[in-house]
Amino acid sequence: MALSDRLARVWPIRERLSPAITLARTNPGALRAWVRVRGAVAAGLGEEAADAYDTLVVRAAQREGDLARLLALSAPDHLARVPAADRLRYLDVLTRVVDARPAAATMVCRILPELLRAMDDVALRPFLAQGLALHASAPREAESFLRMESNRGVQAAALVQRGTMLADHLRTLTLYARAHAGEDVEVRAGGQRSWGDGHHVYLPERVEVFGDDRDFVMYRVQTALAVGHLEFGTFALNLDRVPGDWPSKSGSESELERFFRAFPNRSLARDLFQLLADARVEAQVRSAYPGLARDLDALGPMARGVRPEPKAPAMRVVEALARMIWGLPPVTLSAPEQRALAPLEPMLVDIGERTVAELALAVARAYDRVDALMRHVQQGDLNRPAEGAGQGRAATPDDRYTPLAPAPTQSPLAPEAASEDDRALAEEAARILEQMMSEEEEGQSAGSDAQARREAKRRAKQARTDREAEEALLDGAPPGGAVVEGDDAPDRIARSATGAMLDPDGEGEVRKFVYREWDSTIGDYKPRWVCVEEQRMKEGPDEVVARIIERRHGLIADVRKRFSALRPDGLVRRRDLTDGDELDMDRVLEHQMDRRVSGQGRDRLYTRRDRADRDVAVAFLLDQSSSTNESADGTSRRIIDVEKEALIVASEAIDALGDRFAIWGFSGYSREHVAFYVAKGFSDAWDDASRRRVGRMSFRMENRDGAAIRHATTLLRAEPARARILVLLSDGKPLDCGCDHYYDRYAQEDTRIALREARQFGIRPFCVTVDPTGPKYLPEMYGEVAFAVIDRVEDLPNRLLKVYRRLAL
Amino acid sequence: MRILTPPVEEFLSDRVPTYLAVSDEVDVFSRAWKAQLPVLLKGPTGCGKTRFVAHMAAALGRPLITVACHEDLTASDLLGRYLLVGDETVWVDGPLTAAVRHGAILYLDEVVEARKDTLVVIHPLTDDRRILPIDRLATVLHAPPEFLMVISYNPGYQSVIKELKPSTRQRFISIDFNYPPPDVEAKVLSAETGLAPAVAERLVKVGEKIRNLTERGLEEGVSTRLLVYAARLLRDGAEPRSALRATLTRTLTDDRDLQRTIQEIVADFF
């Protein structure tokens, strides 16, 4: 197909061709890349983003042709990681970088998604400027600066961004929310403020009210109040139980949406309902959590933000209600304004005891009076009496009413933001709840309302999980090691790339396993996210192993001797014990003779039969990523070679000792192809074939440590040993850039969580990292798991033996 | 040859330890004892299993012999062994043998911790034979009707190894234990420590919220026993947040984020 035809198919509109013309003039390669990707950008991210993308590519082309091609190809990929609301921001910032320092653009293109998440514009601008200035003299330093990995970067970031960042506390707050709600609430970054869609809790990305520790207290209060809407059932409104004329239910809309739809001026109805619902939840939270009430009071009026002084009567009434609820200095109201407010005031007494339906009814009754105030302003007649409820809800233009500025403690209800997926789940839960209620009438108690709601939701989720597992089975991926939970269907952005990866190292049947992955940016698991493909390693040539054995001949002979001396054989009878199962007749005789002769007896008279089975299963998990191709200590030997050597030596020792062991390797590309090689299974003998398999292990592609650790955990759990040990041999850089961005903090956190899971299953993980520089993030990544950093690679074989002695002997 | 058996008085309690029943467990246990059926108590750590057995033994007026099981426990540790006393060889009964002789309640705590080959010695006692063969004494003891075998086990452990074999398990009737409901648990805390009921209720709420984190990062929920420890410190006037940090937060987990969360939950109530 001719290029012009393809263009015409992608954009029928002529004006859109102007980027194409610019690109065709400057760089045909960039044009080709742009044509290939542009349609997908528009389809996936929308026309607005696509326009911004055009601008970016064109600007880059004007600067440097090849840059345009690179950005045209890679920017959309990184853009896919940016939340929808931030995509224009991404393209805008990147375009400015192209203008200011084109040489840094590709690097910024990769890092920017994380930066956008970590900083708002106010902080980002000076930080980026510093990074770009640094780039002029030291490009590599600039990258670690902008990634906030170097000390300088961390300090600069701390200077530009004050306050408390959600990213730093996401897990703590998520767990906190779950403890409160008693269900798997998901906490997400919600931009400037906290809000809720009835399914998830959104928190501001940064809190900077006080500039000290109280900002975290603020976060905690916001979490408790936002979760409170779920915990105390704001979204469980059932309009059929509220007297009044309500619009009939349409599609998958929630009850709250249906409620708001009943009012011509939705903003006003929302504000009134929001204030009452927040007040009700706050009262409930205060009584349920007295410590939190005290902390909230200690924050003082600052927690409610700076209050505006509205002029329009309706807005003054709403503001007056807000201040009444929060105990702030009142708004002085005119008589008609006071009359409009009057029906709501009784609701505020013991509002914690009210039901959501009562609140809805009160809002419906007060709405007309407040709304009337606005119409009177329009008609210049402030003294006309307010009309009664339920009559003449004439349309009032929304633009006469500016919605209330929410206080930081408020958690705006945004049911319309719920995804179709969440809505379907909620409907299913509602159906189950109804069923439970009818069963209850038959005598089975479902406990409190909140408990019943939670249980219904749990069952709905379970049903869906089962359905998904079934579908996955039909897809051909056995859910053997899969842990299935959560609620997000995996998106398929990353399904491109190398689907049919030819694997020269594996042989025999490929077993597929699906695992979840920890996403530190959302503080939760992505269910069924990674596919591990387990295969047997082919045998390698003899020479590799022969060379290693020759090289380490002395050490191998030595460890075989030393370790076989430690080898126990079945049941052993231990003698000369002060306490045991049986008396040792020889010793008893000697004891009696000694006593007769010297009056002094002996005390070690007992024997005991001990089962001396070592009952240890150890697995070595070898990182076969391409980074292990780097040379060791500046010699000609590569890290992977030294690792293999250490594995062979350790295997000889463990074989001599008689412990059960396995050797696995992993590499792969993208989350759909994590290759997991079995060089020696637990049931394989340590023979020449196994040695040759280990000999074949070589550097391959990327490494996705979390998935490999999870699969190793699955395999180890099946081993019936008392002590199960997993030794991870890696270069300490979990990295899978296979188009879904497994690196940096994300990869480190997933590795940490996977190691923790292993520990929870009774496995003792130990990480041996070969990296002469010993990166700073290791303690963070390995968390509570023990690790050793080997800085002199040549030491590895000896160190690995020491590690094994410490762990298993 | 002399045979030494620890005197029965050592295993008798002169007072009945407090136990607040949650469900029908007292009734089920009494019936099992009368019917000579061995009992398996299932439940998480520190939810009151051991206290329940102590209570029942005292209430039924039976001596209670408790063995905390561990992996080095051998059959001889349970049955007994020969000792050399002066010129004489003496057989000293182990707890299992002593319990059979005294018609006591024998309680094997955390039974899965014991080696499987050790557990086989209890089999003949747990079916309708109710006998205890002791090869080394060349004798078979017949358990009197008052004898009762009770074992406890914590299904919360995720380890495959620490599961009870069906051949052992199916010799017992089972009573499920869990943390008591909030009102009972608050009464337990007050009764055990004399802590003011209002404070005890708050402490129980802390426990409830922490238990919401089980399987969400926490391996096992906070035990009633741990809450009793906390209650004891609070009763003695300790500063609440620091007392609960020591008794709950640090004990429950090494995970720093989780510790922080638990401490925030504590702050919600104290």
JSON list of N, CA, C and O in Angstrom, two decimals, chain A residues 329-358:
[
{"chain": "A", "resi": 329, "resn": "PRO", "atom": "N", "xyz": [-16.63, 29.50, 62.41]},
{"chain": "A", "resi": 329, "resn": "PRO", "atom": "CA", "xyz": [-17.41, 30.74, 62.60]},
{"chain": "A", "resi": 329, "resn": "PRO", "atom": "C", "xyz": [-18.52, 30.82, 61.56]},
{"chain": "A", "resi": 329, "resn": "PRO", "atom": "O", "xyz": [-18.28, 30.57, 60.38]},
{"chain": "A", "resi": 330, "resn": "PRO", "atom": "N", "xyz": [-19.74, 31.14, 61.97]},
{"chain": "A", "resi": 330, "resn": "PRO", "atom": "CA", "xyz": [-20.88, 31.06, 61.06]},
{"chain": "A", "resi": 330, "resn": "PRO", "atom": "C", "xyz": [-20.88, 32.16, 60.00]},
{"chain": "A", "resi": 330, "resn": "PRO", "atom": "O", "xyz": [-20.18, 33.15, 60.11]},
{"chain": "A", "resi": 331, "resn": "VAL", "atom": "N", "xyz": [-21.69, 31.91, 58.96]},
{"chain": "A", "resi": 331, "resn": "VAL", "atom": "CA", "xyz": [-21.97, 32.93, 57.95]},
{"chain": "A", "resi": 331, "resn": "VAL", "atom": "C", "xyz": [-23.22, 33.66, 58.43]},
{"chain": "A", "resi": 331, "resn": "VAL", "atom": "O", "xyz": [-24.18, 33.03, 58.86]},
{"chain": "A", "resi": 332, "resn": "THR", "atom": "N", "xyz": [-23.18, 34.98, 58.38]},
{"chain": "A", "resi": 332, "resn": "THR", "atom": "CA", "xyz": [-24.39, 35.70, 58.79]},
{"chain": "A", "resi": 332, "resn": "THR", "atom": "C", "xyz": [-25.39, 35.65, 57.64]},
{"chain": "A", "resi": 332, "resn": "THR", "atom": "O", "xyz": [-25.11, 36.10, 56.53]},
{"chain": "A", "resi": 333, "resn": "LEU", "atom": "N", "xyz": [-26.56, 35.08, 57.93]},
{"chain": "A", "resi": 333, "resn": "LEU", "atom": "CA", "xyz": [-27.54, 34.87, 56.87]},
{"chain": "A", "resi": 333, "resn": "LEU", "atom": "C", "xyz": [-28.68, 35.86, 56.98]},
{"chain": "A", "resi": 333, "resn": "LEU", "atom": "O", "xyz": [-29.04, 36.31, 58.07]},
{"chain": "A", "resi": 334, "resn": "SER", "atom": "N", "xyz": [-29.25, 36.18, 55.83]},
{"chain": "A", "resi": 334, "resn": "SER", "atom": "CA", "xyz": [-30.46, 36.99, 55.82]},
{"chain": "A", "resi": 334, "resn": "SER", "atom": "C", "xyz": [-31.63, 36.11, 56.24]},
{"chain": "A", "resi": 334, "resn": "SER", "atom": "O", "xyz": [-31.51, 34.88, 56.29]},
{"chain": "A", "resi": 335, "resn": "ALA", "atom": "N", "xyz": [-32.75, 36.72, 56.50]},
{"chain": "A", "resi": 335, "resn": "ALA", "atom": "CA", "xyz": [-33.91, 35.96, 56.96]},
{"chain": "A", "resi": 335, "resn": "ALA", "atom": "C", "xyz": [-34.34, 34.89, 55.95]},
{"chain": "A", "resi": 335, "resn": "ALA", "atom": "O", "xyz": [-34.54, 33.73, 56.34]},
{"chain": "A", "resi": 336, "resn": "PRO", "atom": "N", "xyz": [-34.47, 35.22, 54.67]},
{"chain": "A", "resi": 336, "resn": "PRO", "atom": "CA", "xyz": [-34.88, 34.15, 53.73]},
{"chain": "A", "resi": 336, "resn": "PRO", "atom": "C", "xyz": [-33.84, 33.05, 53.62]},
{"chain": "A", "resi": 336, "resn": "PRO", "atom": "O", "xyz": [-34.18, 31.87, 53.49]},
{"chain": "A", "resi": 337, "resn": "GLU", "atom": "N", "xyz": [-32.59, 33.43, 53.71]},
{"chain": "A", "resi": 337, "resn": "GLU", "atom": "CA", "xyz": [-31.53, 32.41, 53.66]},
{"chain": "A", "resi": 337, "resn": "GLU", "atom": "C", "xyz": [-31.65, 31.48, 54.87]},
{"chain": "A", "resi": 337, "resn": "GLU", "atom": "O", "xyz": [-31.52, 30.26, 54.74]},
{"chain": "A", "resi": 338, "resn": "GLN", "atom": "N", "xyz": [-31.92, 32.09, 56.01]},
{"chain": "A", "resi": 338, "resn": "GLN", "atom": "CA", "xyz": [-32.07, 31.28, 57.22]},
{"chain": "A", "resi": 338, "resn": "GLN", "atom": "C", "xyz": [-33.26, 30.32, 57.10]},
{"chain": "A", "resi": 338, "resn": "GLN", "atom": "O", "xyz": [-33.18, 29.17, 57.50]},
{"chain": "A", "resi": 339, "resn": "ARG", "atom": "N", "xyz": [-34.33, 30.85, 56.49]},
{"chain": "A", "resi": 339, "resn": "ARG", "atom": "CA", "xyz": [-35.51, 30.00, 56.30]},
{"chain": "A", "resi": 339, "resn": "ARG", "atom": "C", "xyz": [-35.19, 28.82, 55.39]},
{"chain": "A", "resi": 339, "resn": "ARG", "atom": "O", "xyz": [-35.68, 27.72, 55.59]},
{"chain": "A", "resi": 340, "resn": "ALA", "atom": "N", "xyz": [-34.34, 29.06, 54.41]},
{"chain": "A", "resi": 340, "resn": "ALA", "atom": "CA", "xyz": [-34.00, 27.98, 53.49]},
{"chain": "A", "resi": 340, "resn": "ALA", "atom": "C", "xyz": [-33.17, 26.91, 54.20]},
{"chain": "A", "resi": 340, "resn": "ALA", "atom": "O", "xyz": [-33.29, 25.72, 53.93]},
{"chain": "A", "resi": 341, "resn": "LEU", "atom": "N", "xyz": [-32.36, 27.36, 55.12]},
{"chain": "A", "resi": 341, "resn": "LEU", "atom": "CA", "xyz": [-31.47, 26.44, 55.83]},
{"chain": "A", "resi": 341, "resn": "LEU", "atom": "C", "xyz": [-32.23, 25.65, 56.90]},
{"chain": "A", "resi": 341, "resn": "LEU", "atom": "O", "xyz": [-31.88, 24.51, 57.22]},
{"chain": "A", "resi": 342, "resn": "ALA", "atom": "N", "xyz": [-33.29, 26.26, 57.43]},
{"chain": "A", "resi": 342, "resn": "ALA", "atom": "CA", "xyz": [-33.96, 25.71, 58.61]},
{"chain": "A", "resi": 342, "resn": "ALA", "atom": "C", "xyz": [-34.31, 24.22, 58.54]},
{"chain": "A", "resi": 342, "resn": "ALA", "atom": "O", "xyz": [-34.05, 23.49, 59.50]},
{"chain": "A", "resi": 343, "resn": "PRO", "atom": "N", "xyz": [-34.87, 23.71, 57.42]},
{"chain": "A", "resi": 343, "resn": "PRO", "atom": "CA", "xyz": [-35.27, 22.30, 57.45]},
{"chain": "A", "resi": 343, "resn": "PRO", "atom": "C", "xyz": [-34.11, 21.33, 57.59]},
{"chain": "A", "resi": 343, "resn": "PRO", "atom": "O", "xyz": [-34.30, 20.16, 57.96]},
{"chain": "A", "resi": 344, "resn": "LEU", "atom": "N", "xyz": [-32.88, 21.80, 57.29]},
{"chain": "A", "resi": 344, "resn": "LEU", "atom": "CA", "xyz": [-31.73, 20.88, 57.37]},
{"chain": "A", "resi": 344, "resn": "LEU", "atom": "C", "xyz": [-31.15, 20.80, 58.78]},
{"chain": "A", "resi": 344, "resn": "LEU", "atom": "O", "xyz": [-30.53, 19.83, 59.15]},
{"chain": "A", "resi": 345, "resn": "GLU", "atom": "N", "xyz": [-31.39, 21.90, 59.55]},
{"chain": "A", "resi": 345, "resn": "GLU", "atom": "CA", "xyz": [-30.73, 21.97, 60.86]},
{"chain": "A", "resi": 345, "resn": "GLU", "atom": "C", "xyz": [-31.06, 20.79, 61.78]},
{"chain": "A", "resi": 345, "resn": "GLU", "atom": "O", "xyz": [-30.15, 20.25, 62.41]},
{"chain": "A", "resi": 346, "resn": "PRO", "atom": "N", "xyz": [-32.32, 20.34, 61.86]},
{"chain": "A", "resi": 346, "resn": "PRO", "atom": "CA", "xyz": [-32.61, 19.22, 62.77]},
{"chain": "A", "resi": 346, "resn": "PRO", "atom": "C", "xyz": [-31.85, 17.94, 62.39]},
{"chain": "A", "resi": 346, "resn": "PRO", "atom": "O", "xyz": [-31.57, 17.11, 63.25]},
{"chain": "A", "resi": 347, "resn": "MET", "atom": "N", "xyz": [-31.50, 17.82, 61.09]},
{"chain": "A", "resi": 347, "resn": "MET", "atom": "CA", "xyz": [-30.76, 16.63, 60.65]},
{"chain": "A", "resi": 347, "resn": "MET", "atom": "C", "xyz": [-29.40, 16.52, 61.34]},
{"chain": "A", "resi": 347, "resn": "MET", "atom": "O", "xyz": [-28.84, 15.45, 61.47]},
{"chain": "A", "resi": 348, "resn": "LEU", "atom": "N", "xyz": [-28.86, 17.70, 61.72]},
{"chain": "A", "resi": 348, "resn": "LEU", "atom": "CA", "xyz": [-27.49, 17.69, 62.23]},
{"chain": "A", "resi": 348, "resn": "LEU", "atom": "C", "xyz": [-27.41, 17.14, 63.65]},
{"chain": "A", "resi": 348, "resn": "LEU", "atom": "O", "xyz": [-26.33, 16.81, 64.12]},
{"chain": "A", "resi": 349, "resn": "VAL", "atom": "N", "xyz": [-28.56, 17.06, 64.33]},
{"chain": "A", "resi": 349, "resn": "VAL", "atom": "CA", "xyz": [-28.55, 16.52, 65.68]},
{"chain": "A", "resi": 349, "resn": "VAL", "atom": "C", "xyz": [-28.41, 15.00, 65.57]},
{"chain": "A", "resi": 349, "resn": "VAL", "atom": "O", "xyz": [-29.21, 14.35, 64.88]},
{"chain": "A", "resi": 350, "resn": "ASP", "atom": "N", "xyz": [-27.42, 14.47, 66.22]},
{"chain": "A", "resi": 350, "resn": "ASP", "atom": "CA", "xyz": [-27.17, 13.02, 66.16]},
{"chain": "A", "resi": 350, "resn": "ASP", "atom": "C", "xyz": [-27.16, 12.50, 64.74]},
{"chain": "A", "resi": 350, "resn": "ASP", "atom": "O", "xyz": [-27.78, 11.48, 64.42]},
{"chain": "A", "resi": 351, "resn": "ILE", "atom": "N", "xyz": [-26.45, 13.18, 63.87]},
{"chain": "A", "resi": 351, "resn": "ILE", "atom": "CA", "xyz": [-26.50, 12.79, 62.46]},
{"chain": "A", "resi": 351, "resn": "ILE", "atom": "C", "xyz": [-25.88, 11.41, 62.24]},
{"chain": "A", "resi": 351, "resn": "ILE", "atom": "O", "xyz": [-26.23, 10.71, 61.29]},
{"chain": "A", "resi": 352, "resn": "GLY", "atom": "N", "xyz": [-25.01, 11.00, 63.17]},
{"chain": "A", "resi": 352, "resn": "GLY", "atom": "CA", "xyz": [-24.41, 9.67, 63.07]},
{"chain": "A", "resi": 352, "resn": "GLY", "atom": "C", "xyz": [-25.45, 8.56, 63.14]},
{"chain": "A", "resi": 352, "resn": "GLY", "atom": "O", "xyz": [-25.22, 7.45, 62.66]},
{"chain": "A", "resi": 353, "resn": "GLU", "atom": "N", "xyz": [-26.60, 8.87, 63.75]},
{"chain": "A", "resi": 353, "resn": "GLU", "atom": "CA", "xyz": [-27.64, 7.85, 63.91]},
{"chain": "A", "resi": 353, "resn": "GLU", "atom": "C", "xyz": [-28.56, 7.77, 62.70]},
{"chain": "A", "resi": 353, "resn": "GLU", "atom": "O", "xyz": [-29.39, 6.88, 62.59]},
{"chain": "A", "resi": 354, "resn": "ARG", "atom": "N", "xyz": [-28.45, 8.77, 61.81]},
{"chain": "A", "resi": 354, "resn": "ARG", "atom": "CA", "xyz": [-29.37, 8.81, 60.66]},
{"chain": "A", "resi": 354, "resn": "ARG", "atom": "C", "xyz": [-29.00, 7.77, 59.62]},
{"chain": "A", "resi": 354, "resn": "ARG", "atom": "O", "xyz": [-27.83, 7.40, 59.48]},
{"chain": "A", "resi": 355, "resn": "THR", "atom": "N", "xyz": [-30.00, 7.35, 58.84]},
{"chain": "A", "resi": 355, "resn": "THR", "atom": "CA", "xyz": [-29.70, 6.48, 57.71]},
{"chain": "A", "resi": 355, "resn": "THR", "atom": "C", "xyz": [-29.45, 7.36, 56.48]},
{"chain": "A", "resi": 355, "resn": "THR", "atom": "O", "xyz": [-29.83, 8.53, 56.46]},
{"chain": "A", "resi": 356, "resn": "VAL", "atom": "N", "xyz": [-28.82, 6.77, 55.48]},
{"chain": "A", "resi": 356, "resn": "VAL", "atom": "CA", "xyz": [-28.56, 7.52, 54.24]},
{"chain": "A", "resi": 356, "resn": "VAL", "atom": "C", "xyz": [-29.89, 7.91, 53.59]},
{"chain": "A", "resi": 356, "resn": "VAL", "atom": "O", "xyz": [-30.02, 8.99, 53.01]},
{"chain": "A", "resi": 357, "resn": "ALA", "atom": "N", "xyz": [-30.88, 7.05, 53.71]},
{"chain": "A", "resi": 357, "resn": "ALA", "atom": "CA", "xyz": [-32.20, 7.36, 53.13]},
{"chain": "A", "resi": 357, "resn": "ALA", "atom": "C", "xyz": [-32.79, 8.61, 53.78]},
{"chain": "A", "resi": 357, "resn": "ALA", "atom": "O", "xyz": [-33.37, 9.47, 53.09]},
{"chain": "A", "resi": 358, "resn": "GLU", "atom": "N", "xyz": [-32.63, 8.75, 55.10]},
{"chain": "A", "resi": 358, "resn": "GLU", "atom": "CA", "xyz": [-33.14, 9.95, 55.78]},
{"chain": "A", "resi": 358, "resn": "GLU", "atom": "C", "xyz": [-32.45, 11.20, 55.24]},
{"chain": "A", "resi": 358, "resn": "GLU", "atom": "O", "xyz": [-33.09, 12.24, 55.04]}
]
